[in-house]
PDB file of C-alpha atoms in Angstrom:
ATOM      1  CA  MET A   1     111.270  92.617  94.636  1.00  0.00           C
ATOM      2  CA  SER A   2     113.314  89.596  93.787  1.00  0.00           C
ATOM      3  CA  ALA A   3     113.484  88.645  89.956  1.00  0.00           C
ATOM      4  CA  ASP A   4     112.922  85.096  90.806  1.00  0.00           C
ATOM      5  CA  PRO A   5     109.641  84.571  92.800  1.00  0.00           C
ATOM      6  CA  PHE A   6     111.092  81.182  94.003  1.00  0.00           C
ATOM      7  CA  ASP A   7     114.159  82.788  95.687  1.00  0.00           C
ATOM      8  CA  GLY A   8     114.307  82.068  99.479  1.00  0.00           C
ATOM      9  CA  LEU A   9     112.332  78.881  99.470  1.00  0.00           C
ATOM     10  CA  ALA A  10     115.379  76.763 100.276  1.00  0.00           C
ATOM     11  CA  GLU A  11     115.767  78.694 103.557  1.00  0.00           C
ATOM     12  CA  THR A  12     112.533  77.148 104.806  1.00  0.00           C
ATOM     13  CA  TYR A  13     111.919  73.891 102.781  1.00  0.00           C
ATOM     14  CA  SER A  14     113.838  70.798 101.833  1.00  0.00           C
ATOM     15  CA  THR A  15     115.273  70.344  98.308  1.00  0.00           C
ATOM     16  CA  ASP A  16     112.444  67.878  97.528  1.00  0.00           C
ATOM     17  CA  GLU A  17     109.802  70.303  98.696  1.00  0.00           C
ATOM     18  CA  VAL A  18     111.331  73.109  96.681  1.00  0.00           C
ATOM     19  CA  ALA A  19     111.270  70.966  93.729  1.00  0.00           C
ATOM     20  CA  TYR A  20     107.597  70.075  94.274  1.00  0.00           C
ATOM     21  CA  VAL A  21     106.566  73.686  94.553  1.00  0.00           C
ATOM     22  CA  HIS A  22     108.622  74.479  91.289  1.00  0.00           C
ATOM     23  CA  LYS A  23     106.725  71.741  89.415  1.00  0.00           C
ATOM     24  CA  VAL A  24     103.264  72.826  90.546  1.00  0.00           C
ATOM     25  CA  LEU A  25     103.734  76.496  89.825  1.00  0.00           C
ATOM     26  CA  ARG A  26     105.915  76.148  86.756  1.00  0.00           C
ATOM     27  CA  GLY A  27     104.642  78.454  83.948  1.00  0.00           C
ATOM     28  CA  GLN A  28     102.095  80.155  86.277  1.00  0.00           C
ATOM     29  CA  GLY A  29     102.063  83.933  85.519  1.00  0.00           C
ATOM     30  CA  GLY A  30     101.813  86.730  88.019  1.00  0.00           C
ATOM     31  CA  LEU A  31     103.887  85.073  90.839  1.00  0.00           C
ATOM     32  CA  THR A  32     105.704  87.209  93.453  1.00  0.00           C
ATOM     33  CA  PRO A  33     107.896  85.868  96.218  1.00  0.00           C
ATOM     34  CA  GLU A  34     105.081  86.603  98.672  1.00  0.00           C
ATOM     35  CA  LEU A  35     102.607  84.602  96.677  1.00  0.00           C
ATOM     36  CA  VAL A  36     104.959  81.735  96.237  1.00  0.00           C
ATOM     37  CA  ARG A  37     105.807  81.458  99.908  1.00  0.00           C
ATOM     38  CA  ALA A  38     102.125  81.680 100.791  1.00  0.00           C
ATOM     39  CA  ALA A  39     101.339  78.882  98.330  1.00  0.00           C
ATOM     40  CA  ALA A  40     104.289  76.800  99.582  1.00  0.00           C
ATOM     41  CA  VAL A  41     102.581  76.621 103.022  1.00  0.00           C
ATOM     42  CA  GLU A  42      99.732  74.507 101.478  1.00  0.00           C
ATOM     43  CA  LEU A  43     101.665  72.972  98.728  1.00  0.00           C
ATOM     44  CA  THR A  44     104.155  71.177 101.062  1.00  0.00           C
ATOM     45  CA  ALA A  45     101.433  69.891 103.132  1.00  0.00           C
ATOM     46  CA  HIS A  46      99.873  68.241 100.031  1.00  0.00           C
ATOM     47  CA  MET A  47     103.331  66.786  99.209  1.00  0.00           C
ATOM     48  CA  ALA A  48     103.464  65.323 102.633  1.00  0.00           C
ATOM     49  CA  GLN A  49     100.139  63.851 102.161  1.00  0.00           C
ATOM     50  CA  GLY A  50     101.376  62.014  99.119  1.00  0.00           C
ATOM     51  CA  ARG A  51      99.577  63.939  96.483  1.00  0.00           C
ATOM     52  CA  SER A  52     101.281  64.040  93.114  1.00  0.00           C
ATOM     53  CA  VAL A  53     101.945  67.177  91.239  1.00  0.00           C
ATOM     54  CA  GLU A  54      99.278  66.096  88.636  1.00  0.00           C
ATOM     55  CA  ALA A  55      96.652  65.703  91.385  1.00  0.00           C
ATOM     56  CA  VAL A  56      97.343  69.164  92.619  1.00  0.00           C
ATOM     57  CA  VAL A  57      97.664  71.227  89.484  1.00  0.00           C
ATOM     58  CA  PRO A  58      93.793  70.878  88.600  1.00  0.00           C
ATOM     59  CA  HIS A  59      93.153  72.948  91.729  1.00  0.00           C
ATOM     60  CA  LEU A  60      95.843  75.411  91.386  1.00  0.00           C
ATOM     61  CA  ASP A  61      93.436  78.332  90.692  1.00  0.00           C
ATOM     62  CA  GLN A  62      91.721  77.924  94.025  1.00  0.00           C
ATOM     63  CA  LEU A  63      95.002  77.181  95.775  1.00  0.00           C
ATOM     64  CA  LEU A  64      96.490  80.489  94.671  1.00  0.00           C
ATOM     65  CA  THR A  65      93.437  82.391  95.842  1.00  0.00           C
ATOM     66  CA  ARG A  66      93.924  80.818  99.361  1.00  0.00           C
ATOM     67  CA  ALA A  67      97.528  81.758  99.039  1.00  0.00           C
ATOM     68  CA  TRP A  68      96.689  85.264  98.251  1.00  0.00           C
ATOM     69  CA  SER A  69      94.448  85.336 101.404  1.00  0.00           C
ATOM     70  CA  ARG A  70      97.548  84.395 103.453  1.00  0.00           C
ATOM     71  CA  VAL A  71      99.376  87.298 101.802  1.00  0.00           C
ATOM     72  CA  ARG A  72      96.529  89.742 102.487  1.00  0.00           C
ATOM     73  CA  ALA A  73      96.351  88.597 106.146  1.00  0.00           C
ATOM     74  CA  GLN A  74      99.998  89.630 106.491  1.00  0.00           C
ATOM     75  CA  THR A  75     100.070  92.776 104.405  1.00  0.00           C
ATOM     76  CA  ALA A  76      96.542  94.176 105.083  1.00  0.00           C
ATOM     77  CA  PRO A  77      95.716  93.194 108.645  1.00  0.00           C
ATOM     78  CA  ARG A  78      92.213  93.775 110.006  1.00  0.00           C
ATOM     79  CA  ALA A  79      91.747  96.803 112.095  1.00  0.00           C
ATOM     80  CA  LEU A  80      92.036  96.399 115.837  1.00  0.00           C
ATOM     81  CA  ASP A  81      90.906  98.677 118.719  1.00  0.00           C
ATOM     82  CA  ALA A  82      93.768 100.929 119.718  1.00  0.00           C
ATOM     83  CA  GLY A  83      93.479  99.913 123.265  1.00  0.00           C
ATOM     84  CA  ARG A  84      93.235  96.133 122.535  1.00  0.00           C
ATOM     85  CA  GLN A  85      95.966  94.049 124.076  1.00  0.00           C
ATOM     86  CA  SER A  86      95.789  90.618 122.071  1.00  0.00           C
ATOM     87  CA  GLN A  87      98.123  87.709 121.706  1.00  0.00           C
ATOM     88  CA  THR A  88      99.701  87.109 118.150  1.00  0.00           C
ATOM     89  CA  ARG A  89     100.521  84.082 116.052  1.00  0.00           C
ATOM     90  CA  ASP A  90     103.809  83.757 117.902  1.00  0.00           C
ATOM     91  CA  ASN A  91     101.809  82.580 120.797  1.00  0.00           C
ATOM     92  CA  VAL A  92     100.625  79.415 118.952  1.00  0.00           C
ATOM     93  CA  THR A  93     102.855  76.380 118.452  1.00  0.00           C
ATOM     94  CA  GLU A  94     101.882  74.178 115.668  1.00  0.00           C
ATOM     95  CA  VAL A  95     102.860  70.518 116.527  1.00  0.00           C
ATOM     96  CA  ARG A  96     101.663  68.752 113.248  1.00  0.00           C
ATOM     97  CA  ARG A  97      99.497  69.668 110.218  1.00  0.00           C
ATOM     98  CA  VAL A  98      97.894  67.428 107.664  1.00  0.00           C
ATOM     99  CA  MET A  99      95.706  68.087 104.653  1.00  0.00           C
ATOM    100  CA  PRO A 100      93.262  65.173 104.390  1.00  0.00           C
ATOM    101  CA  TYR A 101      91.137  66.743 101.559  1.00  0.00           C
ATOM    102  CA  LEU A 102      91.777  68.799  98.450  1.00  0.00           C
ATOM    103  CA  ASN A 103      89.255  69.718  95.802  1.00  0.00           C
ATOM    104  CA  TYR A 104      87.586  73.136  95.167  1.00  0.00           C
ATOM    105  CA  PHE A 105      88.279  73.793  98.851  1.00  0.00           C
ATOM    106  CA  ALA A 106      90.753  72.264 101.110  1.00  0.00           C
ATOM    107  CA  LEU A 107      90.708  70.883 104.754  1.00  0.00           C
ATOM    108  CA  GLU A 108      93.508  71.390 107.316  1.00  0.00           C
ATOM    109  CA  ASP A 109      93.718  69.157 110.390  1.00  0.00           C
ATOM    110  CA  SER A 110      96.131  70.785 112.864  1.00  0.00           C
ATOM    111  CA  HIS A 111      97.559  69.835 116.264  1.00  0.00           C
ATOM    112  CA  TYR A 112      98.739  72.763 118.243  1.00  0.00           C
ATOM    113  CA  ARG A 113      99.443  74.365 121.788  1.00  0.00           C
ATOM    114  CA  HIS A 114      98.947  77.924 122.585  1.00  0.00           C
ATOM    115  CA  ALA A 115      99.587  80.459 125.465  1.00  0.00           C
ATOM    116  CA  ARG A 116      96.675  80.838 127.843  1.00  0.00           C
ATOM    117  CA  PHE A 117      95.613  84.213 129.285  1.00  0.00           C
ATOM    118  CA  ASP A 118      96.914  83.175 132.632  1.00  0.00           C
ATOM    119  CA  GLY A 119     100.447  82.886 131.115  1.00  0.00           C
ATOM    120  CA  SER A 120     100.346  78.956 131.016  1.00  0.00           C
ATOM    121  CA  GLN A 121     100.527  76.693 127.984  1.00  0.00           C
ATOM    122  CA  SER A 122      97.555  74.803 126.764  1.00  0.00           C
ATOM    123  CA  GLU A 123      97.386  70.924 126.234  1.00  0.00           C
ATOM    124  CA  GLU A 124      97.893  69.746 122.684  1.00  0.00           C
ATOM    125  CA  MET A 125      94.573  70.170 120.992  1.00  0.00           C
ATOM    126  CA  GLN A 126      93.345  69.089 117.534  1.00  0.00           C
ATOM    127  CA  ARG A 127      91.264  71.323 115.294  1.00  0.00           C
ATOM    128  CA  CYS A 128      90.036  71.005 111.692  1.00  0.00           C
ATOM    129  CA  VAL A 129      89.942  74.236 109.512  1.00  0.00           C
ATOM    130  CA  PHE A 130      87.943  74.609 106.200  1.00  0.00           C
ATOM    131  CA  LEU A 131      90.312  76.617 103.932  1.00  0.00           C
ATOM    132  CA  MET A 132      88.671  79.252 101.747  1.00  0.00           C
ATOM    133  CA  ALA A 133      89.815  82.379 100.026  1.00  0.00           C
ATOM    134  CA  ASP A 134      88.843  85.873 101.187  1.00  0.00           C
ATOM    135  CA  ALA A 135      85.629  87.202  99.701  1.00  0.00           C
ATOM    136  CA  ALA A 136      83.992  90.595  99.001  1.00  0.00           C
ATOM    137  CA  THR A 137      80.223  91.330  99.093  1.00  0.00           C
ATOM    138  CA  VAL A 138      78.369  94.432  97.857  1.00  0.00           C
ATOM    139  CA  LEU A 139      74.832  95.606  98.261  1.00  0.00           C
ATOM    140  CA  PRO A 140      73.991  97.679  95.300  1.00  0.00           C
ATOM    141  CA  TYR A 141      71.862 100.840  96.575  1.00  0.00           C
ATOM    142  CA  ASP A 142      70.116 103.436  94.432  1.00  0.00           C
ATOM    143  CA  PRO A 143      69.918 106.435  96.873  1.00  0.00           C
ATOM    144  CA  VAL A 144      67.495 108.304  94.343  1.00  0.00           C
ATOM    145  CA  ARG A 145      65.002 105.458  94.091  1.00  0.00           C
ATOM    146  CA  ASP A 146      65.850 104.365  97.552  1.00  0.00           C
ATOM    147  CA  ARG A 147      66.006 100.711  96.883  1.00  0.00           C
ATOM    148  CA  VAL A 148      68.580  97.980  96.778  1.00  0.00           C
ATOM    149  CA  LEU A 149      69.260  94.931  94.547  1.00  0.00           C
ATOM    150  CA  LEU A 150      69.366  91.405  96.005  1.00  0.00           C
ATOM    151  CA  VAL A 151      70.597  88.328  94.168  1.00  0.00           C
ATOM    152  CA  GLU A 152      69.232  84.712  94.656  1.00  0.00           C
ATOM    153  CA  GLN A 153      70.912  81.509  93.929  1.00  0.00           C
ATOM    154  CA  LEU A 154      71.277  77.812  95.182  1.00  0.00           C
ATOM    155  CA  ARG A 155      73.828  77.375  98.005  1.00  0.00           C
ATOM    156  CA  PHE A 156      75.014  74.019  99.048  1.00  0.00           C
ATOM    157  CA  GLY A 157      75.387  75.022 102.733  1.00  0.00           C
ATOM    158  CA  PRO A 158      71.750  75.208 103.279  1.00  0.00           C
ATOM    159  CA  PHE A 159      71.250  72.122 101.039  1.00  0.00           C
ATOM    160  CA  GLY A 160      73.744  70.307 103.053  1.00  0.00           C
ATOM    161  CA  ARG A 161      72.048  71.252 106.238  1.00  0.00           C
ATOM    162  CA  GLY A 162      68.817  69.783 104.912  1.00  0.00           C
ATOM    163  CA  ASP A 163      67.059  73.215 104.298  1.00  0.00           C
ATOM    164  CA  ALA A 164      63.859  72.863 102.424  1.00  0.00           C
ATOM    165  CA  TYR A 165      64.566  76.175 100.706  1.00  0.00           C
ATOM    166  CA  PRO A 166      68.318  76.044  99.670  1.00  0.00           C
ATOM    167  CA  TRP A 167      68.081  79.087  97.402  1.00  0.00           C
ATOM    168  CA  VAL A 168      68.944  82.303  99.407  1.00  0.00           C
ATOM    169  CA  TYR A 169      69.012  85.940  99.238  1.00  0.00           C
ATOM    170  CA  GLU A 170      72.373  87.639  99.452  1.00  0.00           C
ATOM    171  CA  PRO A 171      74.206  90.723  98.400  1.00  0.00           C
ATOM    172  CA  VAL A 172      76.611  90.248  95.291  1.00  0.00           C
ATOM    173  CA  ALA A 173      79.614  88.272  96.424  1.00  0.00           C
ATOM    174  CA  GLY A 174      82.640  86.615  95.198  1.00  0.00           C
ATOM    175  CA  ARG A 175      86.184  85.476  96.009  1.00  0.00           C
ATOM    176  CA  VAL A 176      89.207  87.823  95.933  1.00  0.00           C
ATOM    177  CA  ASP A 177      91.308  86.451  93.246  1.00  0.00           C
ATOM    178  CA  ALA A 178      95.087  86.471  93.284  1.00  0.00           C
ATOM    179  CA  GLY A 179      96.476  89.980  93.081  1.00  0.00           C
ATOM    180  CA  GLU A 180      93.281  91.495  93.389  1.00  0.00           C
ATOM    181  CA  GLY A 181      91.789  93.800  95.843  1.00  0.00           C
ATOM    182  CA  PRO A 182      88.409  93.421  97.574  1.00  0.00           C
ATOM    183  CA  GLU A 183      86.977  96.534  95.879  1.00  0.00           C
ATOM    184  CA  THR A 184      88.013  95.262  92.491  1.00  0.00           C
ATOM    185  CA  THR A 185      86.314  91.941  93.389  1.00  0.00           C
ATOM    186  CA  ALA A 186      83.054  93.766  94.363  1.00  0.00           C
ATOM    187  CA  ARG A 187      82.861  95.801  91.025  1.00  0.00           C
ATOM    188  CA  ARG A 188      83.706  92.717  88.980  1.00  0.00           C
ATOM    189  CA  GLU A 189      81.191  90.443  90.740  1.00  0.00           C
ATOM    190  CA  ALA A 190      78.385  93.241  90.423  1.00  0.00           C
ATOM    191  CA  VAL A 191      78.766  93.012  86.687  1.00  0.00           C
ATOM    192  CA  GLU A 192      79.031  89.088  86.536  1.00  0.00           C
ATOM    193  CA  GLU A 193      76.221  88.367  88.960  1.00  0.00           C
ATOM    194  CA  ALA A 194      73.870  91.294  88.210  1.00  0.00           C
ATOM    195  CA  ASN A 195      74.828  93.329  85.197  1.00  0.00           C
ATOM    196  CA  VAL A 196      75.190  96.335  87.465  1.00  0.00           C
ATOM    197  CA  VAL A 197      78.035  98.903  87.174  1.00  0.00           C
ATOM    198  CA  LEU A 198      78.706 100.348  90.654  1.00  0.00           C
ATOM    199  CA  GLY A 199      79.651 103.886  91.566  1.00  0.00           C
ATOM    200  CA  ALA A 200      81.071 104.782  94.895  1.00  0.00           C
ATOM    201  CA  LEU A 201      81.763 101.846  97.278  1.00  0.00           C
ATOM    202  CA  HIS A 202      81.273 102.318 101.125  1.00  0.00           C
ATOM    203  CA  LYS A 203      82.911  99.686 103.387  1.00  0.00           C
ATOM    204  CA  ALA A 204      80.269  98.359 105.789  1.00  0.00           C
ATOM    205  CA  ALA A 205      82.642  95.889 107.542  1.00  0.00           C
ATOM    206  CA  GLU A 206      85.321  93.364 107.472  1.00  0.00           C
ATOM    207  CA  TYR A 207      85.014  90.211 109.461  1.00  0.00           C
ATOM    208  CA  TYR A 208      85.409  86.407 109.860  1.00  0.00           C
ATOM    209  CA  VAL A 209      82.202  84.548 109.034  1.00  0.00           C
ATOM    210  CA  SER A 210      82.773  81.577 111.365  1.00  0.00           C
ATOM    211  CA  PRO A 211      86.120  81.752 113.012  1.00  0.00           C
ATOM    212  CA  GLY A 212      85.808  78.589 114.859  1.00  0.00           C
ATOM    213  CA  ALA A 213      86.197  76.394 111.808  1.00  0.00           C
ATOM    214  CA  VAL A 214      86.396  78.495 108.507  1.00  0.00           C
ATOM    215  CA  THR A 215      89.182  80.652 107.177  1.00  0.00           C
ATOM    216  CA  GLU A 216      86.927  82.870 105.033  1.00  0.00           C
ATOM    217  CA  PHE A 217      87.367  86.626 105.567  1.00  0.00           C
ATOM    218  CA  ILE A 218      84.930  89.034 104.179  1.00  0.00           C
ATOM    219  CA  VAL A 219      84.969  92.612 103.236  1.00  0.00           C
ATOM    220  CA  SER A 220      81.289  93.953 102.731  1.00  0.00           C
ATOM    221  CA  TYR A 221      80.422  97.143 100.922  1.00  0.00           C
ATOM    222  CA  VAL A 222      77.334  99.087 100.028  1.00  0.00           C
ATOM    223  CA  GLY A 223      77.722 100.228  96.453  1.00  0.00           C
ATOM    224  CA  ILE A 224      75.975 103.292  94.788  1.00  0.00           C
ATOM    225  CA  ALA A 225      74.244 102.112  91.722  1.00  0.00           C
ATOM    226  CA  ASP A 226      71.505 103.133  89.064  1.00  0.00           C
ATOM    227  CA  LEU A 227      68.751 100.621  89.535  1.00  0.00           C
ATOM    228  CA  PRO A 228      65.969 101.209  87.090  1.00  0.00           C
ATOM    229  CA  ASP A 229      62.743  98.826  86.967  1.00  0.00           C
ATOM    230  CA  ASP A 230      64.408  96.733  84.132  1.00  0.00           C
ATOM    231  CA  VAL A 231      67.663  96.147  85.827  1.00  0.00           C
ATOM    232  CA  THR A 232      66.633  92.741  87.197  1.00  0.00           C
ATOM    233  CA  GLY A 233      66.990  89.394  85.378  1.00  0.00           C
ATOM    234  CA  THR A 234      69.233  86.305  85.464  1.00  0.00           C
ATOM    235  CA  ALA A 235      73.108  86.380  85.189  1.00  0.00           C
ATOM    236  CA  GLY A 236      76.223  84.517  86.181  1.00  0.00           C
ATOM    237  CA  LEU A 237      79.152  82.829  84.596  1.00  0.00           C
ATOM    238  CA  ASP A 238      78.456  79.582  82.739  1.00  0.00           C
ATOM    239  CA  GLU A 239      81.973  78.348  83.345  1.00  0.00           C
ATOM    240  CA  GLU A 240      81.322  78.601  87.154  1.00  0.00           C
ATOM    241  CA  GLY A 241      77.689  77.003  86.760  1.00  0.00           C
ATOM    242  CA  GLU A 242      76.163  80.192  88.239  1.00  0.00           C
ATOM    243  CA  ASP A 243      72.463  80.697  87.798  1.00  0.00           C
ATOM    244  CA  ILE A 244      71.624  83.957  89.552  1.00  0.00           C
ATOM    245  CA  ARG A 245      68.453  85.859  89.729  1.00  0.00           C
ATOM    246  CA  SER A 246      68.216  89.541  91.001  1.00  0.00           C
ATOM    247  CA  HIS A 247      65.345  91.310  92.706  1.00  0.00           C
ATOM    248  CA  LEU A 248      64.734  94.980  93.510  1.00  0.00           C
ATOM    249  CA  VAL A 249      63.508  95.633  96.962  1.00  0.00           C
ATOM    250  CA  SER A 250      62.606  99.053  98.446  1.00  0.00           C
ATOM    251  CA  PHE A 251      64.550 100.206 101.565  1.00  0.00           C
ATOM    252  CA  ASP A 252      61.285 100.006 103.610  1.00  0.00           C
ATOM    253  CA  ASP A 253      60.652  96.376 102.389  1.00  0.00           C
ATOM    254  CA  LEU A 254      64.285  95.523 103.148  1.00  0.00           C
ATOM    255  CA  MET A 255      63.801  96.775 106.635  1.00  0.00           C
ATOM    256  CA  ALA A 256      60.594  94.854 106.969  1.00  0.00           C
ATOM    257  CA  MET A 257      62.307  91.705 105.897  1.00  0.00           C
ATOM    258  CA  CYS A 258      65.117  92.255 108.300  1.00  0.00           C
ATOM    259  CA  ASP A 259      62.797  92.461 111.117  1.00  0.00           C
ATOM    260  CA  ALA A 260      60.841  89.401 110.068  1.00  0.00           C
ATOM    261  CA  HIS A 261      64.082  87.551 109.837  1.00  0.00           C
ATOM    262  CA  GLN A 262      63.759  86.791 106.109  1.00  0.00           C
ATOM    263  CA  LEU A 263      67.241  87.995 104.711  1.00  0.00           C
ATOM    264  CA  ASP A 264      68.787  84.433 105.037  1.00  0.00           C
ATOM    265  CA  THR A 265      72.556  85.409 105.066  1.00  0.00           C
ATOM    266  CA  GLY A 266      74.802  87.114 107.447  1.00  0.00           C
ATOM    267  CA  PRO A 267      76.449  89.541 105.010  1.00  0.00           C
ATOM    268  CA  LEU A 268      72.997  90.688 103.896  1.00  0.00           C
ATOM    269  CA  TYR A 269      71.714  91.426 107.293  1.00  0.00           C
ATOM    270  CA  LEU A 270      74.965  93.118 108.281  1.00  0.00           C
ATOM    271  CA  THR A 271      74.988  95.425 105.041  1.00  0.00           C
ATOM    272  CA  ALA A 272      71.225  96.015 105.493  1.00  0.00           C
ATOM    273  CA  LEU A 273      71.702  97.248 109.000  1.00  0.00           C
ATOM    274  CA  TRP A 274      74.705  99.325 107.951  1.00  0.00           C
ATOM    275  CA  LEU A 275      72.622 100.975 105.203  1.00  0.00           C
ATOM    276  CA  ALA A 276      70.006 101.737 107.782  1.00  0.00           C
ATOM    277  CA  ARG A 277      72.488 103.507 109.799  1.00  0.00           C
ATOM    278  CA  HIS A 278      74.011 105.628 106.911  1.00  0.00           C
ATOM    279  CA  ARG A 279      71.090 105.849 104.436  1.00  0.00           C
ATOM    280  CA  ASP A 280      70.260 109.548 105.235  1.00  0.00           C
ATOM    281  CA  ARG A 281      74.014 110.550 104.532  1.00  0.00           C
ATOM    282  CA  LEU A 282      74.083 108.552 101.390  1.00  0.00           C
ATOM    283  CA  ARG A 283      70.722 110.081 100.096  1.00  0.00           C
ATOM    284  CA  ALA A 284      71.906 113.615 100.991  1.00  0.00           C
ATOM    285  CA  ALA A 285      75.193 113.111  98.899  1.00  0.00           C
TER     286      ALA A 285
END
């Protein structure tokens, strides 16, 4: 590993771009060459958009989590079927990219061409992508009492859609912070959101939530936990504006809610169905 995490930037970016990246990341701890290069992809786009260093720095924490997702995409790629023959990033030509929005999240507007399955090239197309960090979810499960813990909170996706009930049931969830692995995220978030300490973690799946327009990549777990009657309550980090209520639900009730289409969110359905498939094994263990 290089002693200077900024080494090598000049091979890809102009002097002004390198200086901009330096100014934004100056004094930031925990930087590695891989993380700096990944952050530079977004930072240079903000520079081209005319955003000052002062405008970008307040969003640095979120930006670095997105950069870490880029690093993870390259160093911890998702599993593919052994017989799958698929095209790669090398089959996509980016013509132009702008970043019209930056706040807690970011928006990327890209023009590109790509190789088609028949060997020809596509026409130039324009697509917008909502940039988010990787995330982890975990459904705490007590195999002795045969029940799970769900969390409930206000979510602005349903609110923005106009849903009359924007509070939703979910597994515990959170973003994978820079330098962190999804298992660490799952354990940290279980304490922060539900005051629950997890035992063994069982990976249920890893997947894109809405690959047509959102970068978010989720790793979902079922986590073994002790869930007594008094474990529920409210929790969450004040600095993140979290107000989270937890609920104990028996396995049978969870399956009834699943069949009645009452589980609200994709990760909760997915982990509930994974638990149904593996419950006997977990209880026997």
